[in-house]
XYZ file of C-alpha atoms in Angstrom:
675
model
C -46.683 5.099 48.559
C -47.146 6.768 45.186
C -43.713 8.996 45.653
C -41.676 5.587 46.168
C -44.560 3.588 43.359
C -43.069 6.281 40.595
C -39.380 6.178 41.843
C -39.228 2.546 41.333
C -41.289 1.976 37.734
C -38.832 5.023 36.841
C -35.499 2.230 38.679
C -37.973 -0.706 36.510
C -37.238 2.050 33.268
C -33.801 2.128 33.072
C -32.955 -0.732 34.125
C -35.223 -2.235 30.647
C -33.386 0.574 29.056
C -29.279 -0.996 30.158
C -30.418 -4.067 29.568
C -32.331 -4.280 25.750
C -31.139 -5.756 23.265
C -30.566 -2.208 21.452
C -28.963 -0.697 24.089
C -26.087 -3.080 24.231
C -26.202 -3.421 20.297
C -25.530 0.413 20.369
C -22.426 -0.176 22.757
C -21.145 -2.392 20.219
C -21.722 -0.014 17.107
C -19.776 2.879 18.867
C -17.368 0.545 19.972
C -17.151 -0.984 16.071
C -16.760 3.340 15.373
C -14.306 3.292 17.504
C -12.153 0.813 16.916
C -11.985 1.419 13.294
C -10.932 4.823 14.019
C -7.614 3.491 16.275
C -6.967 0.658 13.014
C -7.102 3.800 10.473
C -5.259 6.714 12.720
C -1.750 4.954 14.008
C -2.321 5.401 18.051
C 0.879 6.715 20.490
C 3.073 8.525 17.883
C 4.668 11.867 19.296
C 3.065 14.659 18.854
C 4.527 16.299 16.310
C 3.969 13.675 14.462
C 0.153 14.336 14.406
C 0.566 18.021 13.935
C 2.789 17.116 10.770
C -0.305 14.951 9.864
C -3.517 16.598 9.806
C -2.415 20.234 10.956
C -2.818 23.100 13.390
C -6.412 23.163 13.069
C -7.483 20.055 13.302
C -5.292 18.632 16.124
C -6.456 19.373 18.541
C -9.857 19.030 17.438
C -8.683 15.287 17.109
C -7.010 15.705 20.534
C -8.941 16.717 22.046
C -11.219 13.304 21.027
C -9.006 11.350 22.044
C -8.391 9.685 18.679
C -5.044 9.579 19.071
C -4.856 7.003 21.963
C -8.681 5.098 21.324
C -7.710 2.782 23.476
C -6.997 4.128 26.843
C -9.417 7.804 26.424
C -12.417 7.828 28.712
C -14.959 7.679 26.723
C -13.804 4.815 24.783
C -13.011 3.032 28.717
C -16.710 4.445 29.662
C -17.780 2.987 27.028
C -17.100 -0.126 28.489
C -17.965 0.137 31.367
C -21.692 0.740 29.905
C -21.148 -2.121 28.014
C -20.065 -4.940 31.106
C -23.414 -3.062 32.971
C -25.718 -3.427 30.201
C -24.627 -7.108 29.927
C -24.065 -8.519 33.242
C -27.901 -6.752 33.736
C -29.132 -8.901 30.623
C -27.693 -11.843 32.324
C -29.427 -11.415 35.549
C -32.403 -10.326 33.971
C -32.358 -14.069 31.869
C -30.549 -16.324 34.222
C -33.718 -17.779 36.803
C -36.008 -18.061 33.044
C -33.358 -19.484 30.915
C -32.266 -22.194 33.812
C -36.070 -22.281 34.265
C -36.186 -23.815 30.471
C -33.552 -25.395 30.565
C -34.685 -28.324 32.855
C -38.287 -27.397 32.040
C -39.904 -30.885 30.410
C -42.815 -28.535 29.692
C -44.831 -32.259 31.004
C -48.319 -29.761 30.758
C -48.540 -29.654 27.081
C -51.943 -29.044 25.952
C -54.000 -32.106 23.946
C -54.357 -29.169 21.608
C -51.406 -26.977 21.371
C -50.024 -30.758 20.773
C -52.710 -30.698 17.415
C -51.750 -27.539 16.902
C -47.491 -27.896 15.997
C -46.278 -27.800 12.452
C -45.130 -31.111 12.537
C -47.032 -33.715 13.713
C -48.008 -36.925 13.430
C -50.813 -39.228 14.307
C -49.621 -43.096 14.672
C -52.332 -46.221 15.823
C -50.171 -48.805 17.533
C -50.690 -52.667 17.859
C -47.687 -52.416 21.448
C -50.392 -53.224 24.137
C -50.739 -50.328 26.179
C -48.816 -51.690 28.906
C -44.899 -51.741 26.437
C -45.391 -48.668 23.955
C -43.960 -46.748 26.815
C -40.847 -48.354 27.415
C -40.383 -49.152 23.603
C -40.323 -45.414 22.884
C -38.961 -44.734 26.342
C -35.693 -46.843 24.625
C -36.236 -45.146 21.494
C -35.927 -42.256 22.535
C -32.647 -43.248 24.677
C -31.151 -43.979 21.528
C -31.214 -41.353 19.771
C -30.167 -38.915 22.392
C -32.727 -37.613 24.335
C -33.991 -37.261 27.396
C -37.481 -37.823 28.477
C -40.016 -37.388 31.621
C -43.130 -40.082 31.893
C -46.221 -38.219 32.879
C -49.697 -40.342 33.458
C -52.438 -37.739 33.755
C -55.956 -38.695 34.715
C -57.493 -38.796 31.694
C -56.085 -42.330 31.546
C -53.450 -40.114 28.688
C -49.523 -40.681 29.332
C -47.169 -37.735 27.662
C -43.728 -38.714 27.345
C -41.763 -35.259 27.542
C -38.868 -36.422 25.502
C -35.498 -33.052 24.652
C -32.780 -32.756 22.881
C -29.750 -29.873 23.009
C -30.638 -27.681 25.983
C -27.538 -26.558 25.606
C -27.649 -24.828 23.725
C -29.536 -22.220 25.588
C -25.612 -22.262 27.999
C -23.875 -21.202 23.828
C -25.919 -17.586 25.610
C -24.473 -17.271 28.637
C -20.871 -18.374 27.645
C -21.285 -15.719 24.268
C -23.083 -13.732 26.685
C -20.422 -13.775 30.099
C -17.373 -13.875 27.929
C -18.576 -10.289 26.482
C -18.136 -9.300 29.075
C -14.872 -10.691 30.475
C -13.564 -9.089 26.987
C -14.613 -6.015 28.258
C -13.056 -6.075 32.153
C -10.200 -7.641 30.385
C -10.170 -4.343 28.578
C -11.155 -1.627 31.341
C -7.698 -3.654 33.498
C -4.845 -2.697 30.605
C -6.555 0.637 30.103
C -5.221 3.669 31.725
C -8.134 3.470 34.106
C -6.190 1.812 36.600
C -2.951 4.227 36.502
C -5.391 7.010 36.355
C -7.130 5.698 39.603
C -3.147 4.936 40.889
C -2.544 8.910 39.954
C -4.933 10.385 41.808
C -4.730 7.271 44.818
C -0.828 7.740 45.421
C -0.869 12.239 44.587
C 1.163 11.222 41.768
C 2.654 13.803 39.542
C 4.187 13.227 35.190
C 6.714 15.320 35.080
C 8.643 17.089 32.502
C 12.320 16.664 34.057
C 14.704 14.122 31.708
C 17.189 14.085 34.195
C 16.326 10.966 35.970
C 18.824 12.648 39.507
C 16.251 15.342 39.368
C 13.108 13.647 38.786
C 10.931 13.570 42.394
C 9.118 10.756 43.766
C 5.613 11.832 42.932
C 6.537 11.387 40.408
C 7.822 7.476 40.519
C 5.092 4.375 40.735
C 5.689 1.686 42.563
C 7.291 -2.163 41.228
C 3.861 -3.607 42.354
C 0.737 -1.481 39.883
C -1.785 -3.213 39.048
C -0.992 -3.010 34.926
C 0.978 -0.327 32.799
C 2.466 0.287 29.632
C 5.842 1.930 28.824
C 9.131 1.836 26.997
C 12.663 1.338 28.617
C 15.703 2.459 26.628
C 19.930 0.284 27.361
C 22.426 0.420 25.447
C 24.831 -1.640 25.470
C 26.195 -2.842 28.716
C 23.768 -0.668 30.750
C 20.931 -1.383 33.480
C 17.660 -0.422 33.737
C 14.973 -0.899 36.227
C 12.142 1.578 35.621
C 10.767 2.006 32.215
C 9.065 5.394 30.712
C 5.376 6.251 30.901
C 4.106 8.569 28.661
C 0.790 10.798 30.579
C -0.227 14.239 28.924
C 2.246 16.560 27.969
C 4.912 14.212 30.846
C 6.230 11.049 32.092
C 5.916 8.789 34.866
C 8.712 6.349 36.275
C 8.015 2.442 36.908
C 10.069 0.985 39.023
C 10.208 -2.865 37.854
C 10.667 -6.118 39.714
C 14.006 -7.163 38.289
C 17.487 -5.003 36.082
C 17.162 -6.481 33.228
C 21.390 -5.967 31.453
C 21.439 -5.749 27.913
C 24.855 -7.813 26.825
C 24.617 -6.748 23.300
C 22.186 -5.667 20.247
C 21.846 -7.522 16.999
C 20.955 -6.068 13.950
C 20.257 -7.270 10.616
C 20.260 -6.276 7.025
C 18.474 -7.065 3.970
C 20.931 -6.052 0.466
C 18.846 -3.481 0.059
C 20.209 -2.522 4.009
C 16.520 -2.047 5.364
C 16.982 -3.759 8.639
C 15.487 -7.392 8.147
C 16.001 -8.301 11.563
C 16.630 -6.540 15.657
C 16.933 -8.551 18.391
C 18.526 -7.884 22.437
C 20.742 -10.245 24.359
C 19.461 -9.066 28.128
C 20.439 -9.992 31.187
C 17.686 -9.402 34.217
C 17.858 -9.911 37.527
C 15.129 -9.868 39.832
C 14.928 -8.406 43.022
C 13.802 -9.590 45.416
C 14.875 -13.071 44.664
C 18.303 -12.866 43.024
C 17.972 -15.119 40.541
C 19.877 -14.381 36.957
C 18.103 -15.146 33.587
C 19.873 -14.346 30.187
C 17.475 -14.158 27.469
C 17.391 -13.743 23.929
C 14.614 -11.216 22.761
C 13.659 -10.166 19.477
C 10.592 -9.443 17.190
C 7.258 -11.737 17.875
C 9.245 -12.992 20.892
C 8.389 -11.970 24.376
C 10.447 -13.034 27.454
C 8.053 -12.735 30.390
C 8.724 -12.893 34.436
C 7.085 -11.281 37.306
C 4.043 -11.370 35.637
C 5.762 -8.400 33.476
C 6.443 -9.245 29.370
C 9.123 -7.803 27.780
C 8.553 -7.214 24.067
C 11.400 -5.990 21.601
C 9.994 -3.195 20.271
C 12.732 -0.604 18.152
C 16.477 0.221 18.220
C 18.255 3.711 18.593
C 21.266 5.416 19.785
C 23.393 5.538 22.891
C 24.726 8.617 22.386
C 27.828 7.843 19.397
C 30.510 9.218 19.235
C 30.804 12.373 16.230
C 34.587 14.368 15.420
C 33.330 17.620 13.625
C 34.692 20.718 11.907
C 32.815 23.881 12.250
C 33.014 26.032 8.979
C 32.390 29.503 9.776
C 29.944 30.717 7.657
C 30.018 34.060 8.561
C 32.340 37.124 7.818
C 35.838 37.314 9.447
C 36.046 33.580 10.651
C 37.917 31.855 7.992
C 41.156 32.536 9.606
C 40.133 30.603 12.228
C 42.821 27.078 12.281
C 41.609 23.850 11.582
C 42.703 22.194 14.580
C 40.547 25.524 16.286
C 37.623 24.351 14.687
C 37.371 20.785 15.003
C 35.884 19.139 18.575
C 34.381 15.724 19.213
C 30.716 14.813 20.956
C 27.958 13.211 20.993
C 24.575 12.302 20.451
C 22.065 13.757 22.909
C 24.559 16.415 24.029
C 23.847 20.409 24.064
C 26.253 22.931 23.169
C 26.066 26.258 24.183
C 28.337 28.877 21.226
C 28.747 31.889 23.624
C 30.986 34.082 20.724
C 28.201 32.947 18.268
C 25.585 35.369 19.985
C 24.668 32.611 22.039
C 23.999 30.213 19.558
C 23.232 26.448 21.311
C 23.950 22.566 19.412
C 21.692 20.153 20.363
C 22.880 17.048 18.771
C 19.783 14.302 18.599
C 20.142 11.555 15.896
C 22.573 9.019 13.967
C 21.331 6.955 11.473
C 25.081 4.916 10.230
C 22.759 3.392 7.262
C 20.676 5.592 5.306
C 18.335 3.683 2.564
C 16.922 6.230 0.092
C 14.592 5.400 -3.289
C 16.502 7.655 -5.447
C 13.879 5.951 -8.685
C 11.695 9.850 -8.314
C 8.991 7.871 -10.630
C 7.178 11.015 -11.914
C 6.657 14.920 -11.026
C 4.310 14.034 -8.191
C 5.451 11.126 -5.717
C 9.688 12.154 -7.223
C 10.156 11.779 -2.588
C 13.583 14.862 -1.620
C 15.942 13.727 -4.062
C 13.621 14.651 -7.169
C 15.621 17.964 -7.833
C 18.787 16.038 -7.740
C 18.494 13.147 -9.065
C 15.733 13.581 -11.809
C 13.928 10.243 -13.095
C 17.188 8.631 -14.541
C 15.096 5.234 -14.096
C 12.011 4.049 -15.872
C 8.249 4.218 -13.779
C 7.735 2.144 -11.284
C 11.563 0.979 -10.520
C 13.422 1.540 -7.146
C 16.470 2.845 -7.581
C 17.517 1.977 -3.595
C 21.055 3.237 -2.592
C 22.682 3.906 1.550
C 23.509 7.605 1.103
C 25.896 6.133 4.346
C 25.339 7.778 8.043
C 23.502 11.043 8.453
C 23.540 12.974 11.511
C 20.658 15.027 13.366
C 20.455 18.210 15.237
C 19.171 21.272 16.533
C 20.190 25.036 16.476
C 18.531 27.226 18.929
C 19.388 31.408 18.506
C 19.596 33.715 21.308
C 15.824 34.149 21.240
C 15.298 30.358 21.596
C 13.877 29.085 18.438
C 15.532 25.826 17.171
C 15.924 24.985 13.299
C 16.119 21.471 12.052
C 19.180 20.221 10.233
C 20.111 16.749 8.662
C 23.228 16.231 7.005
C 24.703 13.224 5.574
C 28.661 12.608 5.854
C 29.264 10.852 2.868
C 29.102 12.622 -1.015
C 26.800 11.941 -2.330
C 26.671 11.822 -6.661
C 23.863 13.850 -8.765
C 23.935 14.294 -12.053
C 27.865 12.793 -12.411
C 28.848 15.571 -9.435
C 30.391 14.844 -6.116
C 28.034 17.681 -3.280
C 27.950 17.310 0.038
C 24.695 17.602 1.587
C 22.637 19.788 4.322
C 18.759 19.669 4.353
C 17.298 22.397 7.257
C 13.491 23.640 7.757
C 12.581 25.739 10.868
C 9.912 23.415 11.810
C 8.789 20.013 11.640
C 5.661 21.500 9.074
C 7.863 22.408 7.280
C 9.631 20.887 3.303
C 13.236 20.386 4.016
C 15.586 22.724 1.686
C 18.472 21.380 1.249
C 22.115 23.296 0.841
C 24.837 21.808 -2.255
C 28.564 22.262 -1.720
C 30.113 20.854 -4.319
C 33.583 18.988 -3.930
C 36.229 20.384 -5.905
C 39.017 18.406 -8.427
C 40.734 16.832 -5.132
C 37.062 15.902 -4.270
C 37.391 18.348 -1.139
C 34.654 21.229 -0.085
C 37.529 22.986 1.596
C 37.140 25.107 -1.717
C 33.839 25.985 -1.251
C 33.965 27.699 1.541
C 36.931 29.275 1.051
C 35.312 30.858 -1.732
C 32.263 32.082 0.635
C 34.622 33.883 2.647
C 36.216 35.677 -0.072
C 31.973 36.431 -1.236
C 30.924 37.926 2.411
C 33.728 39.187 4.395
C 33.814 42.046 3.316
C 38.037 42.761 3.545
C 38.311 39.580 1.625
C 35.536 40.694 -1.055
C 37.830 43.851 -1.752
C 41.031 41.604 -2.243
C 38.504 40.169 -4.901
C 37.518 43.035 -6.678
C 40.809 44.418 -7.482
C 42.071 41.017 -8.070
C 38.731 41.414 -10.665
C 39.239 44.754 -11.749
C 42.849 44.098 -12.717
C 42.711 42.088 -15.446
C 40.796 45.214 -17.703
C 42.515 46.376 -20.634
C 42.726 49.382 -19.279
C 42.777 52.012 -16.446
C 38.812 52.983 -17.802
C 37.155 50.263 -18.353
C 39.439 48.524 -15.086
C 37.123 51.603 -13.468
C 34.038 50.442 -14.772
C 34.226 46.569 -13.380
C 34.878 47.814 -10.169
C 32.433 49.632 -9.991
C 29.900 46.383 -10.595
C 32.024 44.628 -9.327
C 31.107 47.016 -5.910
C 27.424 46.591 -6.277
C 27.711 42.672 -6.763
C 29.523 42.325 -4.218
C 27.115 44.329 -2.015
C 23.748 43.464 -3.515
C 24.783 39.585 -3.206
C 24.253 38.970 0.389
C 20.604 40.857 0.485
C 19.040 37.325 -1.369
C 22.418 36.000 -3.799
C 21.726 35.843 -7.626
C 17.620 36.565 -7.610
C 18.778 40.090 -5.606
C 21.802 40.507 -7.999
C 19.584 40.378 -11.354
C 16.217 42.415 -9.467
C 18.587 44.867 -8.488
C 19.175 46.814 -12.159
C 17.409 49.283 -12.849
C 17.472 49.247 -16.747
C 14.586 49.730 -19.334
C 13.172 46.511 -20.723
C 13.816 46.302 -23.572
C 17.530 46.017 -22.345
C 16.969 43.991 -19.080
C 17.566 40.344 -20.651
C 21.369 40.945 -21.757
C 22.132 42.804 -19.069
C 21.148 39.985 -16.626
C 23.244 37.767 -18.893
C 26.680 40.298 -18.486
C 25.861 40.876 -14.935
C 25.286 37.114 -14.395
C 28.408 36.462 -15.869
C 30.179 38.992 -13.767
C 28.644 36.831 -11.101
C 30.876 33.890 -12.639
C 33.614 35.016 -12.963
C 33.517 36.488 -9.488
C 33.466 32.863 -8.731
C 36.139 31.573 -10.644
C 38.759 34.773 -9.496
C 37.708 33.598 -6.438
C 37.963 29.589 -6.211
C 42.378 31.085 -8.065
C 42.439 33.163 -4.869
C 41.507 30.278 -2.910
C 43.556 27.935 -4.319
C 46.915 30.463 -4.112
C 45.499 30.658 -0.804
C 46.698 27.449 0.297
C 49.981 26.672 -2.610
C 48.289 25.483 -5.662
C 48.707 26.701 -8.795
C 46.248 28.792 -11.142
C 44.514 27.194 -13.235
C 43.834 27.875 -17.191
C 39.480 28.572 -17.600
C 38.117 26.278 -19.794
C 35.006 24.575 -20.190
C 35.667 21.821 -18.051
C 35.465 24.420 -14.578
C 32.093 25.909 -15.841
C 29.947 23.875 -13.578
C 31.566 23.518 -10.594
C 31.925 27.602 -10.920
C 28.317 27.132 -11.501
C 27.142 24.514 -8.894
C 29.214 26.714 -6.470
C 28.148 30.196 -7.479
C 24.572 28.310 -6.973
C 25.298 27.013 -3.285
C 26.883 30.628 -2.178
C 23.247 31.778 -3.210
C 21.358 28.764 -1.610
C 23.807 29.219 1.209
C 21.757 32.852 2.140
C 19.293 30.896 3.422
C 20.719 27.839 5.421
C 20.056 29.716 8.746
C 23.383 29.090 10.472
C 26.151 30.594 11.261
C 28.232 28.050 10.421
C 27.842 23.853 9.137
C 28.560 21.305 10.735
C 30.880 18.452 8.866
C 31.270 14.412 10.091
C 34.733 13.348 9.730
C 34.371 9.972 11.777
C 32.149 8.586 14.170
C 32.168 5.679 16.694
C 28.165 4.483 16.547
C 26.774 3.382 20.014
C 23.451 1.213 19.383
C 19.870 1.256 21.934
C 17.317 -1.306 22.520
C 13.965 -0.284 22.943
C 11.271 -2.903 24.741
C 8.255 -2.147 25.281
C 7.355 -3.071 29.243
C 3.989 -3.908 30.117
C 2.116 -5.323 33.278
C -1.597 -6.741 31.495
C -3.603 -8.783 34.138
C -6.489 -8.057 31.538
C -5.061 -9.911 28.473
C -5.705 -13.227 30.071
C -10.047 -12.321 31.239
C -8.643 -11.386 26.872
C -7.965 -15.033 26.769
C -10.250 -17.149 28.615
C -13.158 -14.575 27.282
C -12.627 -14.880 23.118
C -12.543 -18.538 24.255
C -15.814 -18.266 25.673
C -17.062 -16.859 23.329
C -16.580 -19.757 20.987
C -18.364 -22.015 22.576
C -20.932 -20.321 23.177
C -21.420 -18.909 19.814
C -20.559 -22.858 18.590
C -24.008 -23.748 21.127
C -26.219 -21.633 20.139
C -24.999 -22.576 16.069
C -24.299 -25.625 16.023
C -26.220 -27.559 19.243
C -30.365 -27.832 18.228
C -33.120 -27.462 20.622
C -35.605 -30.407 19.915
C -38.291 -31.336 21.951
C -39.983 -34.273 21.189
C -43.986 -35.232 22.830
C -45.654 -38.887 22.697
C -49.609 -38.925 23.992
C -51.094 -41.622 24.415
C -54.761 -42.157 23.807
C -57.193 -45.274 23.759
C -55.615 -46.603 19.834
C -53.912 -43.396 19.061
C -49.685 -41.723 20.085
C -49.743 -38.799 19.023
C -46.565 -37.380 17.861
C -45.275 -33.564 17.777
C -42.273 -32.187 16.843
C -41.043 -28.447 18.221
C -37.273 -26.907 17.579
C -36.019 -23.578 19.154
C -34.996 -22.093 15.275
C -36.266 -23.740 12.604
C -33.660 -25.341 10.908
C -33.764 -25.871 7.212
C -32.980 -30.080 8.068
C -36.237 -30.073 10.452
C -38.227 -31.402 8.389
C -35.972 -34.963 7.839
C -35.664 -34.933 12.036
C -39.540 -34.954 12.304
C -40.069 -37.549 9.963
C -36.573 -39.552 11.224
C -38.653 -39.877 14.869
C -42.392 -40.458 13.638
C -41.120 -43.425 12.026
C -38.771 -44.647 14.174
C -41.354 -44.669 16.561
C -43.784 -46.313 14.306
C -41.759 -49.165 13.980
C -41.137 -49.261 18.222
C -45.391 -48.772 18.747
C -45.605 -51.792 15.298
C -47.103 -48.796 14.345
C -47.714 -47.623 9.882
C -45.430 -45.029 9.280
C -48.249 -42.591 8.052
C -48.290 -40.364 4.589
C -46.354 -37.153 4.016
């Protein structure tokens, strides 16, 4: 018996804790902090984005805490569940006493208690006793009170009136609204999906080819709630959405098919997207009905409880015509036609002849707006080193740099290097260059290769110079030409030795490697470095002239007007050593193919959240603006005792009591007592 009593006491204490206000406030505080985190930390980004932002130490910590998907994390849903439990228990505990209080007129109020009210007055009515109750009742009715008349055994009469009892209903509306909002949040969280995965034995997959995705990764169209994306190229149809789950994906079947007829995108004058929309055709699987609709940002379409939002847009496999410019010895003689090929975004191309390299085309963007203003040294962007600060601080110099094609090149070990190439030449300080950015990891900044264009606007000259510098067979011809310009045999022999050393050392680290290899006393080092740099310039000039002769063009007369190209070519040759690829890909033509990205959601909790928000508003309004008043009139032989109480003391309570006191005094024919 004692054991049972202890168990009951422990259960009562647990119930008391769960239904207490301090427990609910603690949960709301944690939810508020979590909501702040979910607002500050952008949610549901690709993993690499968080790795770049927070670094390799904090990224796994934040991922384990669920800060990247706060509103779908298990701990957030658990807090919502406890808040539902706490609020429900609170409603259950307070329901009976509050309903009793709402129905009660407090007919048993004692005279002693009434005389201790802070708002009370004693009146001396002149109206006959038999008419007093009717007079007071008429006044209370006109004033909006409900009342009861109680005849007591001591020949006194109590009229108990009340007004504004619905303010207590606001308590139930507000607390019930919190329960509904939390339930709606739980329904729209990952909880239903997690239960479905467990109960139906579903397994996320990493397979990218639709035909190879197992049935265990498919969800039926009757899923309670989900949120995923569907990517549809123009002219194509989709019937499923992709749901990102942990390290894989699930495919959510839809009860209809979506066909993208056309994708629209408008731009501002700066080239930034202004509006994008999708003309779609929806075909219902069950009824066969067809709906045509235009979906754009903030204008979704809903069918069968599923809402389609215009989320984004992307590439649908744009076709590209490319030319390979080899950066390896001996490849310069490959005919141009053999170096041309056609591919598209998403393609994966192996190169068995290049030691097993694999090309992966990942992205194509026809418009690229860059801010070239570079206002200060700390916020200059990737173009600062090229353009300098050509505009005043605070001004923006937005330019469309034309199409960009992005690809990854995997070496035989599987390591990938990323490349960002610009199709159009870009003008930098009055000269034109082909620009290519590269990095070994998304965590790294881009390093840029600037390939100068010759006077005819062609980059072929630089690639030919590159072959003369790095192809041993052509190095020999370049060295002979360089040495032949000496006035005598002894100097020619010396120049040949210098050129041979320079070209042997250059592939090991570029200009710096050549200059650092000099074993010269410190007092003569600067002069020697200048001399060797001039040797590099002359070798570059001779390689240029040999390239012109091979192309059937006449040689040029050396003058200062050609120095910028020679210097640019030499620095590009040095930079190419760290380029990390055996070739440069040049885009010559493209055919853009666009795709829309629609967010597909089924949110049964949305209606609960909306209804809960409405009830919460009504509940707060009722509690704040509906004032509960209780008015008592106790008739004694020659006295009418008026007393008033309120559930919440407000600034107008004194004025309200004075008004009702004076009104009752007039109804009873009594003079109003002084304030």
